[in-house]
mmCIF file of C-alpha atoms in Angstrom:
data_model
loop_
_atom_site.group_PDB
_atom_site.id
_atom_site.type_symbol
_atom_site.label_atom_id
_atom_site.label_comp_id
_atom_site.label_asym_id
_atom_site.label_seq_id
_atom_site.Cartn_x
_atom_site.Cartn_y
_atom_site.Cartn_z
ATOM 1 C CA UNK A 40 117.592 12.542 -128.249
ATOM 2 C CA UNK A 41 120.218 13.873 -130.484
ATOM 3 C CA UNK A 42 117.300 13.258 -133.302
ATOM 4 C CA UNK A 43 115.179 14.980 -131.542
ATOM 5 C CA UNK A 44 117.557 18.261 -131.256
ATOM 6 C CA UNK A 45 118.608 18.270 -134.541
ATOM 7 C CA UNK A 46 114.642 18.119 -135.630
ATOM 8 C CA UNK A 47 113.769 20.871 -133.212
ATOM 9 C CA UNK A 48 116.683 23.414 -134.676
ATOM 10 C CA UNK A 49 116.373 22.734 -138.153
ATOM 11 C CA UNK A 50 112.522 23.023 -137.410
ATOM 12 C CA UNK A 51 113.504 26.431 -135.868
ATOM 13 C CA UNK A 52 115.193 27.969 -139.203
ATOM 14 C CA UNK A 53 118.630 27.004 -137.753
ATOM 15 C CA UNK A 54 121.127 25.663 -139.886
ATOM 16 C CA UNK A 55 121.907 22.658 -137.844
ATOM 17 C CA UNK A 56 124.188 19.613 -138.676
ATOM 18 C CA UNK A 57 124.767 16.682 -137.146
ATOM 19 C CA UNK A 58 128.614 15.129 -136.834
ATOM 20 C CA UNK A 59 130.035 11.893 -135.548
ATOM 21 C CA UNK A 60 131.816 12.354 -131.849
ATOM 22 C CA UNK A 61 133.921 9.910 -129.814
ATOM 23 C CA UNK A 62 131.197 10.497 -127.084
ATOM 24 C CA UNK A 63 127.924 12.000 -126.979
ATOM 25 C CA UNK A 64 126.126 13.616 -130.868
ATOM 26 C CA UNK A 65 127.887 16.724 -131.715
ATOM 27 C CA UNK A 66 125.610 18.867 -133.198
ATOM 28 C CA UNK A 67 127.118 22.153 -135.487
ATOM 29 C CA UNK A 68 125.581 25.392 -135.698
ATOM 30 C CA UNK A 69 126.305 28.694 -137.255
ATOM 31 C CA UNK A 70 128.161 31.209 -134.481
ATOM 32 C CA UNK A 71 124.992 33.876 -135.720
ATOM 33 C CA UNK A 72 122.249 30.933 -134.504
ATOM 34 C CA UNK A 73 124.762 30.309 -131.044
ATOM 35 C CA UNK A 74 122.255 31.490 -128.604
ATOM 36 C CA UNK A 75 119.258 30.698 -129.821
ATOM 37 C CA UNK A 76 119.983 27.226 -130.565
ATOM 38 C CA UNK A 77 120.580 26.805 -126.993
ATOM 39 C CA UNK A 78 117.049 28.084 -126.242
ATOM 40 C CA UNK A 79 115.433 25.913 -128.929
ATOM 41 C CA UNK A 80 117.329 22.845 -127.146
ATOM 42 C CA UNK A 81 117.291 24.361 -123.642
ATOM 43 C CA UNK A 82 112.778 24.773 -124.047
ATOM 44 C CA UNK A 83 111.843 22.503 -127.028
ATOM 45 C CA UNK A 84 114.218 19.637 -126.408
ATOM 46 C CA UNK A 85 114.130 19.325 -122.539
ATOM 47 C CA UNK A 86 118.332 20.003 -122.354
ATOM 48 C CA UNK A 87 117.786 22.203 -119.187
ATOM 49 C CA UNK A 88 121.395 20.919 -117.451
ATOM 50 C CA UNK A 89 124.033 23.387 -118.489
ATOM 51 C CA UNK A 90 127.350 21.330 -117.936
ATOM 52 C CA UNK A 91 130.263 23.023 -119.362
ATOM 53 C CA UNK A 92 131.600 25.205 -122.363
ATOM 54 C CA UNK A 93 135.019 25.113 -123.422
ATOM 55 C CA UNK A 94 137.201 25.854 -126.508
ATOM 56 C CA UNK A 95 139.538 24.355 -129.357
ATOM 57 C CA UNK A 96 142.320 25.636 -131.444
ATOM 58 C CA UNK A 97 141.511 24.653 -134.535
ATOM 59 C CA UNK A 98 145.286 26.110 -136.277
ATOM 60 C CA UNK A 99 143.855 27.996 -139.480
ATOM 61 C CA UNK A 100 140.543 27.017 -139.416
ATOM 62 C CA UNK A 101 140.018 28.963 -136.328
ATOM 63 C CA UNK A 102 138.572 28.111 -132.691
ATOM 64 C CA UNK A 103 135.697 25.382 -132.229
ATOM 65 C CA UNK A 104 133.398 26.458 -129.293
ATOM 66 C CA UNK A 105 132.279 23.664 -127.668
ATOM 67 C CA UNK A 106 129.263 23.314 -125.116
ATOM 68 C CA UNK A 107 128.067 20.422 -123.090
ATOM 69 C CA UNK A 108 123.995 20.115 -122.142
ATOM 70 C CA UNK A 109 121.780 17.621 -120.410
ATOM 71 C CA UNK A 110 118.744 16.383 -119.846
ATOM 72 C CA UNK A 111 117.964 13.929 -116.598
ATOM 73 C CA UNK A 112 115.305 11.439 -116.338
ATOM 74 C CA UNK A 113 114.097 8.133 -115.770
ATOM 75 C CA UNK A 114 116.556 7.983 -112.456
ATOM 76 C CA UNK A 115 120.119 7.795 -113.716
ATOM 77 C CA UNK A 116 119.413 7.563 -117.549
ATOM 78 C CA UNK A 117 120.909 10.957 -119.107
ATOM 79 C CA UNK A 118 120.194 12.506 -122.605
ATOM 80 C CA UNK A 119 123.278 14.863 -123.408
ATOM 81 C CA UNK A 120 124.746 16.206 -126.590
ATOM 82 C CA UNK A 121 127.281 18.715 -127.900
ATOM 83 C CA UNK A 122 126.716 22.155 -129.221
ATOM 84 C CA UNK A 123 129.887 23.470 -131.412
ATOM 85 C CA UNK A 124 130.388 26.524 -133.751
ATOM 86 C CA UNK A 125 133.448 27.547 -135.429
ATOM 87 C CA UNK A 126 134.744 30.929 -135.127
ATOM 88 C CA UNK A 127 137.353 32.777 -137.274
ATOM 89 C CA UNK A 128 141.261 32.865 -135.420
ATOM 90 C CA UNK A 129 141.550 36.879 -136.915
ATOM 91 C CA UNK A 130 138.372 37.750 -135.222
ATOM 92 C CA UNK A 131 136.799 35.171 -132.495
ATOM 93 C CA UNK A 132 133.606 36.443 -131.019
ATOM 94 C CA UNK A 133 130.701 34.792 -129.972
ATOM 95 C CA UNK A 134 127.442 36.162 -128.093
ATOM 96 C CA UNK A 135 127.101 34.727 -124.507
ATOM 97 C CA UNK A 136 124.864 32.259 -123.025
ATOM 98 C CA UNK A 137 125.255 33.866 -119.497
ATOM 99 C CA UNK A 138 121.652 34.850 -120.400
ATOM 100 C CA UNK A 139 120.053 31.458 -121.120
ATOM 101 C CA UNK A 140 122.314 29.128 -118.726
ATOM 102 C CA UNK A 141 123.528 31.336 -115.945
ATOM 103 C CA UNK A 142 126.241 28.555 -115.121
ATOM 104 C CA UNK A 143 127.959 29.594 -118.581
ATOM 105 C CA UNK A 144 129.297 32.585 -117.290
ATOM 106 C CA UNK A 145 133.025 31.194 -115.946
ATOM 107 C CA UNK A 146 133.122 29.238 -118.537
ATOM 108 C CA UNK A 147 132.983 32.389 -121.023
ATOM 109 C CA UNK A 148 135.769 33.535 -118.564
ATOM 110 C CA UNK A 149 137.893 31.078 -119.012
ATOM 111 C CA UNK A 150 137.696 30.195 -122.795
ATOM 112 C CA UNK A 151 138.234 34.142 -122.629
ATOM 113 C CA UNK A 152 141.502 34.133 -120.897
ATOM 114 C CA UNK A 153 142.859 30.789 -122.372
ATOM 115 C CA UNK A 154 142.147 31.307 -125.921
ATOM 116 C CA UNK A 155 141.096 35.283 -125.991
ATOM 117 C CA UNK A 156 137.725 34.451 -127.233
ATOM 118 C CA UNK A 157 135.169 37.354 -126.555
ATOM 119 C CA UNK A 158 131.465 36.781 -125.505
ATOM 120 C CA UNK A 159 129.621 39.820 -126.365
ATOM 121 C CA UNK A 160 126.827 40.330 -123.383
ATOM 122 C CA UNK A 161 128.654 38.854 -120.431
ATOM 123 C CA UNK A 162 128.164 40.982 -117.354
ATOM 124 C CA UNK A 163 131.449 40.924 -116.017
ATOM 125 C CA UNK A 164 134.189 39.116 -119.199
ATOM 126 C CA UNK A 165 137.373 39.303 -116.959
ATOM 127 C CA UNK A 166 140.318 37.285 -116.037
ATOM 128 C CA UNK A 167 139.162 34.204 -113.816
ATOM 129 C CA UNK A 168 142.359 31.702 -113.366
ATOM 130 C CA UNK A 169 145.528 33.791 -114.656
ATOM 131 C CA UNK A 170 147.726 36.544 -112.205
ATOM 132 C CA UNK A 171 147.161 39.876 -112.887
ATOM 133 C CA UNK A 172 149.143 40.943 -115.649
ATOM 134 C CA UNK A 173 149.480 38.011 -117.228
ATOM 135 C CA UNK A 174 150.039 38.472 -121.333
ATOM 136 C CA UNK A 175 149.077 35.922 -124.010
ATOM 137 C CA UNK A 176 146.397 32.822 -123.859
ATOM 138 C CA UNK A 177 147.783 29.418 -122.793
ATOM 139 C CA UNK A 178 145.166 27.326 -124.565
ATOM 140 C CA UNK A 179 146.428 29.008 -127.803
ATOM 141 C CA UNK A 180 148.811 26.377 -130.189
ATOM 142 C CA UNK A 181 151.011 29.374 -130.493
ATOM 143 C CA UNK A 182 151.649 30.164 -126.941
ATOM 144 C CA UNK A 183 155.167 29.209 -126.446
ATOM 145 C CA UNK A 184 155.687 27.662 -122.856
ATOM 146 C CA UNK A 185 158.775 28.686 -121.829
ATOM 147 C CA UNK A 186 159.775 27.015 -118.864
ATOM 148 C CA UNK A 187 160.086 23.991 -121.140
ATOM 149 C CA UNK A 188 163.317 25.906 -122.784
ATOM 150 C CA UNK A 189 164.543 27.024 -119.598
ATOM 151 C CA UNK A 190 164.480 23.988 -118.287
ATOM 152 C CA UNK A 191 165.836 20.652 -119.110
ATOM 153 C CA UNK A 192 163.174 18.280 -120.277
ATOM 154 C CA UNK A 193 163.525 14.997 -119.037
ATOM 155 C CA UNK A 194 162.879 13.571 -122.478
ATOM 156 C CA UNK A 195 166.181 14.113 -124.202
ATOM 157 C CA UNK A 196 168.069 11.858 -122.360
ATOM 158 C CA UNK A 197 168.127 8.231 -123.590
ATOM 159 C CA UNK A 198 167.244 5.424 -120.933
ATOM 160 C CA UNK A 199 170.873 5.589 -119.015
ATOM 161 C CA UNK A 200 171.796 8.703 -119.703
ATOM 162 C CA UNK A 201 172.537 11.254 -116.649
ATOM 163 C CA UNK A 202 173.781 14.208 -116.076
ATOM 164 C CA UNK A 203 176.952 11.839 -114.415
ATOM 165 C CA UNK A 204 178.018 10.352 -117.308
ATOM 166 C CA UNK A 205 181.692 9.735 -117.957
ATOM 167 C CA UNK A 206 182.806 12.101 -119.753
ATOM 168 C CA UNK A 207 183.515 11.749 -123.253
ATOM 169 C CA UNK A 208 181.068 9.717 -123.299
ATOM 170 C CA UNK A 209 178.445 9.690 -126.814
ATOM 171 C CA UNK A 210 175.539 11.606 -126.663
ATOM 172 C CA UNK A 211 172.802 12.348 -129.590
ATOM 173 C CA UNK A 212 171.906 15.938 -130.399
ATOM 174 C CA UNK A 213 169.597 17.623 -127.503
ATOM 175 C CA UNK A 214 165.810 17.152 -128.375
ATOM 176 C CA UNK A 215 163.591 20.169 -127.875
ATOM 177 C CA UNK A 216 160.829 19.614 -125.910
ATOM 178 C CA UNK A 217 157.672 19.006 -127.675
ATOM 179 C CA UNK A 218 155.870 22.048 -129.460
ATOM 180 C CA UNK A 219 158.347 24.268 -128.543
ATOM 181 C CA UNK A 220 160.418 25.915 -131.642
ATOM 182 C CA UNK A 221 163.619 26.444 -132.702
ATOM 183 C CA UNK A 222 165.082 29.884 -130.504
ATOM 184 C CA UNK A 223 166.007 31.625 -133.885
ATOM 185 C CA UNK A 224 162.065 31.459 -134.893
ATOM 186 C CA UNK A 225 160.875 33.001 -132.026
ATOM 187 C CA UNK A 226 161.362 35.478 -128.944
ATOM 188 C CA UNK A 227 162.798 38.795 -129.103
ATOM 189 C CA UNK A 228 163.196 39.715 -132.724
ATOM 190 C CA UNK A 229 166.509 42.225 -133.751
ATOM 191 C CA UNK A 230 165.349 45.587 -135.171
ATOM 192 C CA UNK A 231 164.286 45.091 -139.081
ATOM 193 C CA UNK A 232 163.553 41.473 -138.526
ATOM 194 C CA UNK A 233 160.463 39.800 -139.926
ATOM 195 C CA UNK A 234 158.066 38.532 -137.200
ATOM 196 C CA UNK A 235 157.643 34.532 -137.646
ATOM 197 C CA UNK A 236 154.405 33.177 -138.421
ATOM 198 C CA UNK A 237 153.240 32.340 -134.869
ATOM 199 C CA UNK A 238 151.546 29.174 -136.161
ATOM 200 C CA UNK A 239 154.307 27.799 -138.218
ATOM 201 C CA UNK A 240 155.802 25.258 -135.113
ATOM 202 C CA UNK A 241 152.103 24.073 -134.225
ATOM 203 C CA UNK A 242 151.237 23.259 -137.606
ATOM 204 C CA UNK A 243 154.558 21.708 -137.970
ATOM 205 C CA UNK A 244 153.893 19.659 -135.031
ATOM 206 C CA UNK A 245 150.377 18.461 -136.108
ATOM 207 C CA UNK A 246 151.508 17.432 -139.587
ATOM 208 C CA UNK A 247 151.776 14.058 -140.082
ATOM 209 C CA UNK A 248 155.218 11.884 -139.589
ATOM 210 C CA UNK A 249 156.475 10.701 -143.491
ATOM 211 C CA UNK A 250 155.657 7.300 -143.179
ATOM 212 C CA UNK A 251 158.429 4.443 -143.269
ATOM 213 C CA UNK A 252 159.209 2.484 -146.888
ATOM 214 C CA UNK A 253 158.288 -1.145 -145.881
ATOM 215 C CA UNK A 254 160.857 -3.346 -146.113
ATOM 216 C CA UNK A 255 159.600 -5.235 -149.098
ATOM 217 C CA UNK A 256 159.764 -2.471 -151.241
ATOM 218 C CA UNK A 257 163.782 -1.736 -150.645
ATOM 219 C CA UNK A 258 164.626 -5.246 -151.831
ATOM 220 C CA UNK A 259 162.329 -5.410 -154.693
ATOM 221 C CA UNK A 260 164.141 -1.921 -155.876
ATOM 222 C CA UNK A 261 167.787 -3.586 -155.347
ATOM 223 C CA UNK A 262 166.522 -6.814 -157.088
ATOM 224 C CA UNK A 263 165.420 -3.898 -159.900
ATOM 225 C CA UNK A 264 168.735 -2.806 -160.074
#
């Protein structure tokens, strides 16, 4: 199947590549060729199920759109792959599918909310899950949670540590809850203060851990000296 859809769009003029997935083919397309891929794959490839679309914060590289299609037959055997684009984080529009699969159209409403994604040509691109009111988009690497600063997280206490413990008692330096910053780089900001980069403490988070010098190596260096 997924050779099959990636013959069909390229046959189509679409710029179409195929990438590896940890479950069905994920196939990559151009956010200009967005709808019409879906049509080629929706009429020429037999992918008539519409299962779900959803979004990814890709840090600097922007936000991955991500949609899910099927195809049924044979009794329970199931053809499926993945449709993604990549869309720029300073300007992340996409045209909607509402058109071609009308179950898209909460899931443009939520990938709207959560990562502020617009769908140009939904009938009705408004709030779906959030309060009225409600500022910022959750699904966002920058969106600070803050209930995790206001309240204690449960993993900065050691195994036996409690809130009982004798006092005087040693205690290591309070952990911040993952992904949330240090308070002086974000929050309310003091007249003439420069805003922090709103990425800096989820790209600091993603970055790999320095790895460990083995233990060989630290004797062979004393031996050295």
């Amino acid at each position: 199947m997924s050779a099959d859809a990636l013959e069909a769009l390229t046959s189509a003029g679409i710029a179409a590549t195929s990438a590896d997935s940890f479950g069905p083919t994920a196939i990559d397309v151009p956010p200009e060729s967005w709808v019409s891929a879906h049509e080629v794959l929706r009429d020429a490839v037999g992918l008539t199920f519409f299962d779900f679309l959803t979004a990814s914060d890709e840090l600097t590289d922007g936000f991955r759109v991500v949609s899910h299609l099927a195809d049924f037959w044979g009794g329970s055997h199931v053809d499926h792959v993945l449709v993604r684009t990549l869309l720029p984080r300073d300007k992340p529009e996409l045209a909607s599918l509402s058109d071609v699969f009308a179950g898209a159209n909460w899931h443009e409403r939520e990938t709207f909310e959560m990562f502020g994604i617009t769908f140009d040509g939904h009938p009705n691109l408004v709030p779906l899950l959030l309060p009225d009111g409600f500022e910022g988009h959750p699904l966002r690497k920058e969106f600070i949670l803050a209930s995790r600063v206001a309240k204690p997280w449960p993993g900065a206490k050691e195994p036996g540590e409690s809130d009982h413990a004798p006092a005087g008692a040693p205690s290591r330096r309070r952990t911040l809850p993952p992904g949330v910053p240090d308070p002086e780089t974000w929050g309310p900001r003091a007249p003439g203060s420069p805003d922090p980069d709103p990425l800096a403490p989820a790209q600091a988070a993603s970055a790999p851990a320095r790895p460990r010098r083995a233990g060989g190596e630290r004797r062979t260096r004393r031996q050295t000296e």
